[in-house]
Amino acid sequence: MKTAGWWYKLLALSFFTFHTIRVEAKSDKKPNIIFILADDIGYGDFGCYGANKIRTPHIDSIAHNGVIFTNAYSPASTSSPTRYALITGEYAWRKKVGILPGNASLSIDTSAYTLPRLLQDAGYCTGLVGKWHLGLGTPERPVDFNKEIIPGPLETGFDYAYFYPATNDRVPCIYIENHKAVNLRDDDPIEVSYRHKVGKEPTGKENPELLKLKSFRGHDGTIVNGIGRIGWMSGGRQAHWTDETMGEVFLERAIHFINQQKVHEPFFLLFATHNAHEPRVPGPLFKGKSNAGIYGDVIEEFDSYIGEIVKALKRKGIYDNTLLIITSDNGPQIKEGYEDGGLESLNRHDPYSGLRGTKGSLYEGGARVPFIVSWPDQQIKPFVQDQPFCFIDMLSTFASLTGREISASQSKDSRDASSLFFESQVKTYREYIMIQDNSGNVALRKGDWKYIPSSIPDKAELYNLKDDYKEQANCIEMEKNKFSELNDYYQTEYRSVNHLK
Ligand code: CA
């Protein structure tokens, strides 16, 4: 593999020989688990994956002492489907979950077995800090941001949640703590619409002169903090977030959650940052600091969060028994809705590390993501994990790591990938990996092969990623047997159950 460059080749050569095979957890003590889920950060964005214009010393240090995955996939190439799959262990296409507006109903069945519920059962205190994007309320009782906001994260298995409803480019631009909008005043209620303008607040469309970031492609609804958003909102001015301090606010909440935990009781934190999703508005300490423009700045800011989280864990004396995972919900799209100069100032930094496609696509650039694992107590020798892996499997993997038996109906589409966390050369833990785009179309990975089906027969694609990681040479005509093997699986596991296709 050339994609992450020389660094991991070197690491692989240095460590493959020495690392110890250790599948069983070394101690009976359950680890704390922190799953750090970036937004739209790419395969090539960290130093340990080959970036040299963006400094990520904290992430690199964790990777150098942990496990670095070179073939890890997010379950989807967009936000909501990936998050749905992570939390439920179920393919989002089964429930037709695509990118959700900020006033969508909760996409997760509140009676479903979920990853945070599994961890609650295992004795964990579970927290969410950051992005939610899985809907709130129900179709019968749509969310009213002025009232109790329910059901939401707490009804899917989180004990604590401090979050924003959808994306940082969508209304409502507010934080919610558990069931309540933060800093909302009774005399200034919020109204939200994704159909038409509400209230008298200026919009990007009508008042572009008020914008600090020029926007396009529908990012011209209500202006909040000088930025046009998708959708319209009125009121709730005291509750509006400030993009410049968003990182700071969530980091403070994450550290507060860690500090509140009892030392001998395990916790799980899903820390879902807004970096590097548009609009990119780094805090003042990071603006203009990277060598890859504003895009690099928000990734350096993301790296600083990791440094602070590690510090907090060490201060509490629990770093060694914390399983820390760093990944991203999908690949990047550098210019999606704002003229922030990000694309123009990349300075030859390649967020995709040569992979084809972007966020939203079924090519590798859409869903192959960085994935780094650290758990110092296990004394795993650092290694590079080249096995294909998808983080839809965290539900079953965490069940295994915390010693919980779960049924097939609870694990749904997720499989136990825990062996990949402990040894570099393991047998494939699942034959097929399936990723999806926002419309529910899927691509399959099996071994070195990648199949992108199409309803138009001669448009289907087959690539051998070992020789062609850039997906340039469609070999479907030459590899008839491989094509029919992957297509049979696709027809049986996907098309036959997905009646709309
Ligand atoms: Ca995303």
Coordinates of C-alpha atoms and ligand atoms in Angstrom, one line a residue:
M1 CA 0.0 0.0 0.0
K2 CA 1.4 3.4 -0.9
T3 CA -1.4 5.4 0.5
A4 CA -0.1 6.4 3.8
G5 CA 3.5 6.6 2.6
W6 CA 6.7 5.6 4.0
W7 CA 5.8 6.0 7.7
Y8 CA 3.8 3.0 8.3
K9 CA 5.9 0.8 6.1
L10 CA 8.8 1.7 8.4
L11 CA 6.6 1.1 11.4
A12 CA 5.5 -2.2 10.0
L13 CA 9.0 -3.4 9.4
S14 CA 10.1 -2.3 12.8
F15 CA 7.4 -3.9 14.8
F16 CA 5.8 -6.8 13.0
T17 CA 8.7 -9.0 14.3
F18 CA 8.3 -8.0 17.9
H19 CA 4.7 -7.7 18.6
T20 CA 3.0 -10.2 20.9
I21 CA -0.1 -12.0 20.0
R22 CA -2.6 -11.2 22.6
V23 CA -6.2 -11.7 21.8
E24 CA -7.6 -12.0 25.3
A25 CA -7.8 -8.9 27.4
K26 CA -4.8 -8.8 29.8
S27 CA -6.7 -7.8 32.9
D28 CA -10.3 -8.3 34.0
K29 CA -10.6 -4.7 34.7
K30 CA -13.0 -3.1 32.1
P31 CA -11.3 -0.3 30.3
N32 CA -12.7 3.2 30.0
I33 CA -13.6 3.7 26.3
I34 CA -13.3 7.0 24.5
F35 CA -14.4 7.0 20.9
I36 CA -13.3 10.2 19.2
L37 CA -15.3 10.7 16.0
A38 CA -14.1 13.5 13.8
D39 CA -16.3 15.0 11.1
D40 CA -15.1 14.9 7.5
I41 CA -11.4 14.3 8.4
G42 CA -9.6 12.3 5.7
Y43 CA -7.3 9.4 5.3
G44 CA -4.3 11.6 4.7
D45 CA -4.9 14.3 7.3
F46 CA -2.7 13.2 10.2
G47 CA 1.1 13.0 10.4
C48 CA 1.0 9.3 11.1
Y49 CA -0.9 8.8 7.8
G50 CA 1.6 10.8 5.8
A51 CA 0.5 14.5 6.2
N52 CA 3.5 16.9 6.4
K53 CA 1.7 20.2 6.1
I54 CA -0.5 19.7 9.2
R55 CA 1.0 19.0 12.6
T56 CA -0.8 16.4 14.7
P57 CA 1.8 15.5 17.3
H58 CA -0.8 14.2 19.9
I59 CA -2.5 11.9 17.5
D60 CA 0.9 10.7 16.1
S61 CA 2.2 10.0 19.5
I62 CA -0.9 7.8 20.2
A63 CA -0.5 6.1 16.9
H64 CA 3.2 5.4 17.4
N65 CA 2.4 3.6 20.6
G66 CA -0.8 1.9 19.5
V67 CA -2.5 0.4 16.4
I68 CA -2.9 2.2 13.1
F69 CA -5.4 0.8 10.7
T70 CA -4.7 1.2 7.0
N71 CA -7.9 -0.3 5.6
A72 CA -10.6 1.0 8.0
Y73 CA -13.9 2.2 6.7
S74 CA -16.7 4.3 8.1
P75 CA -20.0 2.5 7.6
A76 CA -21.1 5.3 5.2
S77 CA -19.6 8.2 3.3
T78 CA -21.9 10.7 5.0
S79 CA -22.7 11.6 8.6
S80 CA -26.1 10.3 9.7
P81 CA -25.8 6.8 8.1
T82 CA -22.4 6.3 9.7
R83 CA -23.5 7.4 13.1
Y84 CA -26.7 5.3 12.9
A85 CA -24.6 2.3 12.0
L86 CA -22.1 2.9 14.8
I87 CA -24.7 3.3 17.5
T88 CA -27.1 0.5 16.4
G89 CA -24.7 -2.0 14.7
E90 CA -27.2 -2.0 11.8
Y91 CA -26.7 -0.9 8.2
A92 CA -28.4 2.5 7.8
W93 CA -29.8 1.5 4.4
R94 CA -32.1 -1.0 6.2
K95 CA -33.9 1.9 7.7
K96 CA -33.3 4.4 4.9
V97 CA -31.4 6.8 7.1
G98 CA -29.7 9.5 5.0
I99 CA -28.5 13.0 6.0
L100 CA -31.1 14.4 8.4
P101 CA -32.3 17.9 8.8
G102 CA -32.0 19.6 12.2
N103 CA -35.7 19.0 13.0
A104 CA -35.9 15.4 11.9
S105 CA -37.4 12.7 14.2
L106 CA -35.1 10.3 16.0
S107 CA -33.9 7.8 13.5
I108 CA -33.2 5.1 16.2
D109 CA -35.9 2.9 17.6
T110 CA -35.8 3.6 21.3
S111 CA -36.4 0.0 22.1
A112 CA -33.4 -1.1 19.9
Y113 CA -30.3 -2.6 21.4
T114 CA -27.5 -0.1 21.0
L115 CA -23.8 0.4 21.6
P116 CA -24.3 2.7 24.6
R117 CA -27.0 0.4 26.0
L118 CA -24.6 -2.5 25.8
L119 CA -22.1 -0.5 27.7
Q120 CA -24.7 0.5 30.3
D121 CA -25.4 -3.2 30.8
A122 CA -21.7 -3.8 31.2
G123 CA -21.6 -1.3 34.1
Y124 CA -20.5 1.8 32.2
C125 CA -21.6 5.4 32.6
T126 CA -22.1 6.5 29.0
G127 CA -21.8 10.0 27.6
L128 CA -22.1 11.9 24.3
V129 CA -20.4 15.2 23.7
G130 CA -20.6 17.0 20.3
K131 CA -22.4 16.1 17.2
W132 CA -25.6 14.0 17.3
H133 CA -27.3 14.2 13.8
L134 CA -29.6 11.3 14.4
G135 CA -32.9 13.2 14.9
L136 CA -34.9 14.2 18.0
G137 CA -38.6 13.7 18.9
T138 CA -41.0 11.5 17.0
P139 CA -43.3 12.0 13.9
E140 CA -46.3 12.1 16.3
R141 CA -44.6 14.6 18.7
P142 CA -42.1 16.6 16.5
V143 CA -39.3 18.2 18.4
D144 CA -40.0 21.6 19.9
F145 CA -36.7 23.1 21.0
N146 CA -38.5 25.3 23.6
K147 CA -39.8 22.3 25.5
E148 CA -38.4 19.0 26.7
I149 CA -36.4 17.6 23.8
I150 CA -37.3 13.9 23.9
P151 CA -36.6 11.3 22.7
G152 CA -33.0 11.9 21.9
P153 CA -29.5 10.5 22.8
L154 CA -30.6 9.6 26.4
E155 CA -33.4 7.4 25.1
T156 CA -30.9 5.4 23.0
G157 CA -28.6 4.6 25.9
F158 CA -26.6 7.6 26.9
D159 CA -26.6 8.7 30.6
Y160 CA -25.4 12.2 29.7
A161 CA -25.4 14.2 26.5
Y162 CA -24.2 17.7 25.6
F163 CA -24.7 18.0 21.9
Y164 CA -25.8 20.0 18.8
P165 CA -28.8 18.5 16.9
A166 CA -27.5 18.1 13.4
T167 CA -24.4 19.7 11.7
N168 CA -22.6 22.9 12.3
D169 CA -23.9 24.3 9.0
R170 CA -27.5 23.6 9.8
V171 CA -30.1 25.1 12.1
P172 CA -30.9 25.2 14.9
C173 CA -27.5 26.5 16.0
I174 CA -27.8 25.7 19.6
Y175 CA -26.4 23.3 22.2
I176 CA -28.7 20.9 24.0
E177 CA -27.9 19.3 27.4
N178 CA -29.8 16.1 28.0
H179 CA -33.4 17.2 27.2
K180 CA -33.0 21.0 27.3
A181 CA -31.7 23.7 25.0
V182 CA -28.8 25.5 26.8
N183 CA -29.2 29.2 27.6
L184 CA -32.6 29.5 26.0
R185 CA -34.8 32.2 27.4
D186 CA -38.6 31.9 27.7
D187 CA -39.1 35.3 26.2
D188 CA -37.2 34.5 23.1
P189 CA -38.5 31.1 21.8
I190 CA -36.9 29.2 18.9
E191 CA -38.7 28.4 15.7
V192 CA -37.1 26.2 13.1
S193 CA -38.1 25.3 9.5
Y194 CA -36.5 23.5 6.7
R195 CA -39.3 24.5 4.3
H196 CA -39.5 28.3 4.5
K197 CA -38.1 31.3 6.2
V198 CA -39.3 31.9 9.7
G199 CA -39.0 35.1 11.7
K200 CA -37.3 38.4 10.7
E201 CA -33.7 37.4 11.1
P202 CA -31.6 38.1 8.0
T203 CA -30.7 35.3 5.6
G204 CA -27.7 34.6 3.5
K205 CA -29.8 34.9 0.4
E206 CA -31.4 38.3 1.2
N207 CA -28.5 39.9 3.1
P208 CA -25.2 38.5 1.7
E209 CA -23.5 41.7 2.8
L210 CA -23.8 40.5 6.4
L211 CA -21.9 37.3 5.8
K212 CA -18.4 36.7 7.0
L213 CA -18.1 33.6 4.9
K214 CA -19.6 33.7 1.4
S215 CA -21.8 30.6 0.9
F216 CA -23.3 28.6 -1.9
R217 CA -25.3 25.4 -2.5
G218 CA -28.2 26.1 -0.1
H219 CA -26.1 27.5 2.8
D220 CA -28.0 30.7 2.5
G221 CA -30.7 30.3 5.1
T222 CA -30.7 32.2 8.5
I223 CA -27.5 34.0 9.4
V224 CA -26.2 32.9 12.8
N225 CA -22.9 34.4 14.0
G226 CA -22.3 35.9 10.5
I227 CA -22.7 32.6 8.7
G228 CA -25.5 31.5 6.5
R229 CA -26.9 28.1 7.5
I230 CA -29.0 25.4 5.8
G231 CA -32.6 26.0 7.0
W232 CA -34.2 28.8 8.9
M233 CA -34.6 29.6 12.5
S234 CA -35.8 32.6 14.6
G235 CA -35.4 33.5 18.2
G236 CA -33.2 31.8 20.8
R237 CA -30.5 34.4 20.5
Q238 CA -29.0 33.7 23.9
A239 CA -28.8 30.1 23.0
H240 CA -26.9 30.6 19.7
W241 CA -23.5 29.0 19.6
T242 CA -20.4 30.9 18.5
D243 CA -18.4 28.9 16.0
E244 CA -15.1 30.2 17.2
T245 CA -15.6 28.7 20.6
M246 CA -17.3 25.5 19.6
G247 CA -14.2 23.4 20.0
E248 CA -13.5 24.9 23.4
V249 CA -17.1 24.3 24.6
F250 CA -17.1 20.6 23.7
L251 CA -13.6 20.0 25.0
E252 CA -14.6 21.5 28.3
R253 CA -17.7 19.3 28.5
A254 CA -15.7 16.1 27.5
I255 CA -13.1 16.8 30.2
H256 CA -15.8 17.6 32.7
F257 CA -17.5 14.2 32.0
I258 CA -14.2 12.4 32.5
N259 CA -13.5 14.3 35.7
Q260 CA -16.9 13.4 37.1
Q261 CA -16.3 9.7 36.8
K262 CA -15.5 7.5 39.7
V263 CA -12.0 6.1 39.3
H264 CA -13.0 2.4 39.7
E265 CA -16.1 2.5 37.6
P266 CA -15.7 2.4 33.8
F267 CA -17.1 5.0 31.5
F268 CA -17.8 5.4 27.7
L269 CA -17.5 8.7 26.0
L270 CA -18.5 9.3 22.4
F271 CA -16.6 12.6 21.6
A272 CA -18.0 13.7 18.2
T273 CA -16.2 16.8 17.2
H274 CA -17.3 19.3 14.5
N275 CA -13.8 19.5 13.0
A276 CA -13.2 19.6 10.0
H277 CA -16.8 20.0 8.8
E278 CA -17.8 23.3 7.2
P279 CA -18.1 26.1 8.2
R280 CA -14.5 25.9 9.3
V281 CA -14.0 28.5 12.0
P282 CA -11.1 27.6 14.3
G283 CA -10.5 29.1 17.6
P284 CA -8.0 32.1 17.7
L285 CA -5.1 29.9 18.8
F286 CA -5.3 27.9 15.6
K287 CA -6.3 30.3 12.9
G288 CA -3.6 30.7 10.4
K289 CA -1.2 28.3 12.2
S290 CA -1.0 25.3 9.9
N291 CA 0.8 25.1 6.5
A292 CA -2.4 23.8 4.8
G293 CA -4.7 26.8 5.3
I294 CA -7.9 26.9 7.2
Y295 CA -8.5 23.2 6.5
G296 CA -5.2 22.4 8.2
D297 CA -6.0 24.8 11.0
V298 CA -9.1 23.0 12.1
I299 CA -7.3 19.7 12.0
E300 CA -4.5 21.0 14.2
E301 CA -7.3 22.3 16.5
F302 CA -8.7 18.7 16.6
D303 CA -5.3 17.4 17.5
S304 CA -5.1 19.7 20.4
Y305 CA -8.3 18.2 21.8
I306 CA -6.6 14.8 21.8
G307 CA -3.7 16.3 23.7
E308 CA -6.1 17.8 26.3
I309 CA -8.1 14.5 26.7
V310 CA -4.9 12.6 27.3
K311 CA -3.7 15.1 29.9
A312 CA -7.1 14.8 31.7
L313 CA -6.9 11.0 31.7
K314 CA -3.3 11.1 33.0
R315 CA -4.2 13.6 35.7
K316 CA -6.8 11.2 36.9
G317 CA -4.5 8.3 36.7
I318 CA -6.7 6.4 34.2
Y319 CA -4.9 6.9 30.9
D320 CA -3.4 3.4 30.9
N321 CA -6.7 1.7 31.3
T322 CA -8.5 3.7 28.7
L323 CA -9.2 2.3 25.2
L324 CA -8.9 5.4 23.0
I325 CA -10.0 5.3 19.4
I326 CA -9.6 8.1 16.9
T327 CA -11.5 8.1 13.6
S328 CA -13.7 10.1 11.3
D329 CA -17.3 9.7 10.2
N330 CA -16.5 9.9 6.4
G331 CA -14.0 11.4 4.0
P332 CA -13.6 15.1 3.4
Q333 CA -15.2 17.5 0.9
I334 CA -13.1 20.6 1.0
K335 CA -15.5 23.0 -0.6
E336 CA -19.1 22.1 0.2
G337 CA -21.0 25.2 0.9
Y338 CA -18.6 28.1 1.9
E339 CA -15.9 30.2 0.3
D340 CA -13.5 29.8 3.2
G341 CA -10.4 29.6 1.0
G342 CA -9.8 26.1 2.3
L343 CA -9.4 24.4 -1.1
E344 CA -7.2 27.2 -2.4
S345 CA -4.9 27.2 0.5
L346 CA -4.2 23.5 0.9
N347 CA -0.6 24.1 -0.2
R348 CA -0.4 20.6 -1.9
H349 CA -1.7 18.8 1.2
D350 CA -3.8 15.9 0.0
P351 CA -6.6 15.0 2.5
Y352 CA -7.3 11.8 0.6
S353 CA -3.7 10.6 0.4
G354 CA -4.3 9.8 -3.3
L355 CA -7.6 7.9 -2.9
R356 CA -10.4 8.5 -5.5
G357 CA -13.7 10.2 -4.5
T358 CA -14.8 12.5 -1.8
K359 CA -17.4 12.5 1.0
G360 CA -20.6 11.1 -0.3
S361 CA -19.1 8.7 -2.8
L362 CA -18.5 5.0 -2.8
Y363 CA -14.9 5.3 -3.9
E364 CA -12.3 5.0 -1.2
G365 CA -12.0 8.7 -0.6
G366 CA -15.6 8.6 0.7
A367 CA -15.3 6.1 3.5
R368 CA -11.7 4.9 4.0
V369 CA -10.7 6.8 7.2
P370 CA -8.0 7.0 9.7
F371 CA -8.5 4.6 12.6
I372 CA -6.2 4.6 15.6
V373 CA -6.4 2.5 18.7
S374 CA -4.6 2.9 22.0
W375 CA -4.9 0.9 25.2
P376 CA -1.6 1.2 27.2
D377 CA -2.6 -1.4 29.9
Q378 CA -2.7 -4.1 27.3
Q379 CA 1.0 -3.5 26.5
I380 CA 0.4 -4.1 22.9
K381 CA 3.5 -3.6 20.8
P382 CA 2.7 -0.9 18.2
F383 CA 1.7 -2.3 14.9
V384 CA 0.0 -1.5 11.6
Q385 CA -3.3 -3.3 11.0
D386 CA -3.8 -3.8 7.2
Q387 CA -6.9 -6.0 7.5
P388 CA -10.1 -4.5 6.1
F389 CA -12.3 -3.3 8.9
C390 CA -15.5 -1.2 9.3
F391 CA -16.5 0.5 12.5
I392 CA -20.1 -0.6 12.2
D393 CA -18.6 -3.5 14.1
M394 CA -18.0 -1.5 17.3
L395 CA -21.1 -2.9 19.0
S396 CA -20.0 -6.5 18.8
T397 CA -16.4 -5.6 19.3
F398 CA -17.1 -3.7 22.6
A399 CA -19.4 -6.6 23.7
S400 CA -16.4 -8.9 23.3
L401 CA -13.9 -6.5 25.0
T402 CA -16.2 -6.0 28.0
G403 CA -17.1 -9.7 28.3
R404 CA -20.8 -9.4 27.3
E405 CA -22.6 -12.1 25.4
I406 CA -25.0 -10.6 23.0
S407 CA -27.6 -12.3 20.7
A408 CA -27.7 -12.1 16.9
S409 CA -30.7 -9.8 17.1
Q410 CA -28.7 -7.5 19.4
S411 CA -25.6 -7.5 17.3
K412 CA -27.5 -7.1 14.0
D413 CA -25.0 -6.4 11.2
S414 CA -22.0 -5.9 13.5
R415 CA -19.3 -8.5 14.0
D416 CA -16.6 -9.0 16.6
A417 CA -13.4 -7.4 15.3
S418 CA -11.6 -7.3 18.6
S419 CA -8.8 -9.6 17.4
L420 CA -7.7 -6.8 15.0
F421 CA -7.0 -4.6 18.0
F422 CA -4.3 -7.0 19.4
E423 CA -2.5 -8.6 16.5
S424 CA -1.5 -7.5 13.0
Q425 CA -1.8 -10.7 11.0
V426 CA -5.2 -12.2 11.8
K427 CA -7.7 -14.1 9.7
T428 CA -10.3 -11.9 8.2
Y429 CA -13.0 -11.5 10.9
R430 CA -15.7 -11.0 8.3
E431 CA -15.8 -11.9 4.7
Y432 CA -17.5 -8.8 3.3
I433 CA -17.5 -5.2 4.3
M434 CA -20.3 -3.1 3.0
I435 CA -20.2 0.7 2.9
Q436 CA -23.0 3.0 1.7
D437 CA -23.5 6.4 0.3
N438 CA -26.2 8.9 1.3
S439 CA -28.8 7.4 -1.0
G440 CA -28.3 3.9 0.3
N441 CA -26.3 2.6 -2.6
V442 CA -23.6 0.3 -1.4
A443 CA -20.1 -0.9 -2.3
L444 CA -18.5 -4.2 -1.2
R445 CA -15.0 -5.0 -0.1
K446 CA -13.8 -8.5 0.1
G447 CA -10.1 -9.1 0.6
D448 CA -8.3 -6.9 -1.9
W449 CA -11.4 -6.5 -4.1
K450 CA -13.8 -3.7 -4.2
Y451 CA -17.1 -3.9 -6.1
I452 CA -19.3 -1.0 -6.8
P453 CA -22.6 -2.3 -8.2
S454 CA -24.8 -0.4 -10.6
S455 CA -28.3 -0.8 -11.9
I456 CA -26.9 -0.2 -15.3
P457 CA -25.0 -3.4 -16.2
D458 CA -22.0 -1.9 -17.9
K459 CA -21.6 0.8 -15.2
A460 CA -20.6 -1.6 -12.4
E461 CA -17.0 -1.4 -11.2
L462 CA -14.5 -3.8 -9.8
Y463 CA -11.1 -2.9 -8.6
N464 CA -8.2 -4.8 -7.1
L465 CA -7.1 -2.4 -4.4
K466 CA -3.8 -4.1 -3.8
D467 CA -2.6 -3.1 -7.2
D468 CA -4.9 -0.2 -7.8
Y469 CA -5.7 1.6 -4.6
K470 CA -6.7 4.7 -6.6
E471 CA -9.5 2.7 -8.3
Q472 CA -8.4 3.6 -11.8
A473 CA -8.6 0.3 -13.7
N474 CA -12.1 -1.2 -13.7
C475 CA -11.4 -4.9 -14.2
I476 CA -14.9 -6.2 -14.3
E477 CA -14.6 -7.6 -17.8
M478 CA -11.4 -9.4 -17.0
E479 CA -12.4 -10.8 -13.6
K480 CA -15.8 -12.5 -14.3
N481 CA -15.5 -15.0 -11.5
K482 CA -14.6 -12.4 -8.9
F483 CA -17.4 -10.2 -10.2
S484 CA -20.0 -13.0 -9.9
E485 CA -18.8 -13.9 -6.4
L486 CA -19.2 -10.3 -5.2
N487 CA -22.4 -9.7 -7.1
D488 CA -24.0 -12.9 -5.7
Y489 CA -23.4 -11.6 -2.2
Y490 CA -24.8 -8.2 -3.2
Q491 CA -27.9 -9.7 -4.7
T492 CA -28.5 -11.9 -1.6
E493 CA -27.6 -9.6 1.2
Y494 CA -28.7 -6.3 -0.1
R495 CA -30.8 -6.2 -3.2
S496 CA -33.2 -8.9 -2.1
V497 CA -34.0 -7.2 1.2
N498 CA -33.9 -3.6 -0.1
H499 CA -37.1 -3.5 -2.1
L500 CA -36.7 0.1 -3.3
K501 CA -33.6 -0.8 -5.2
Ligands
CA1 CA -19.2 14.0 8.2

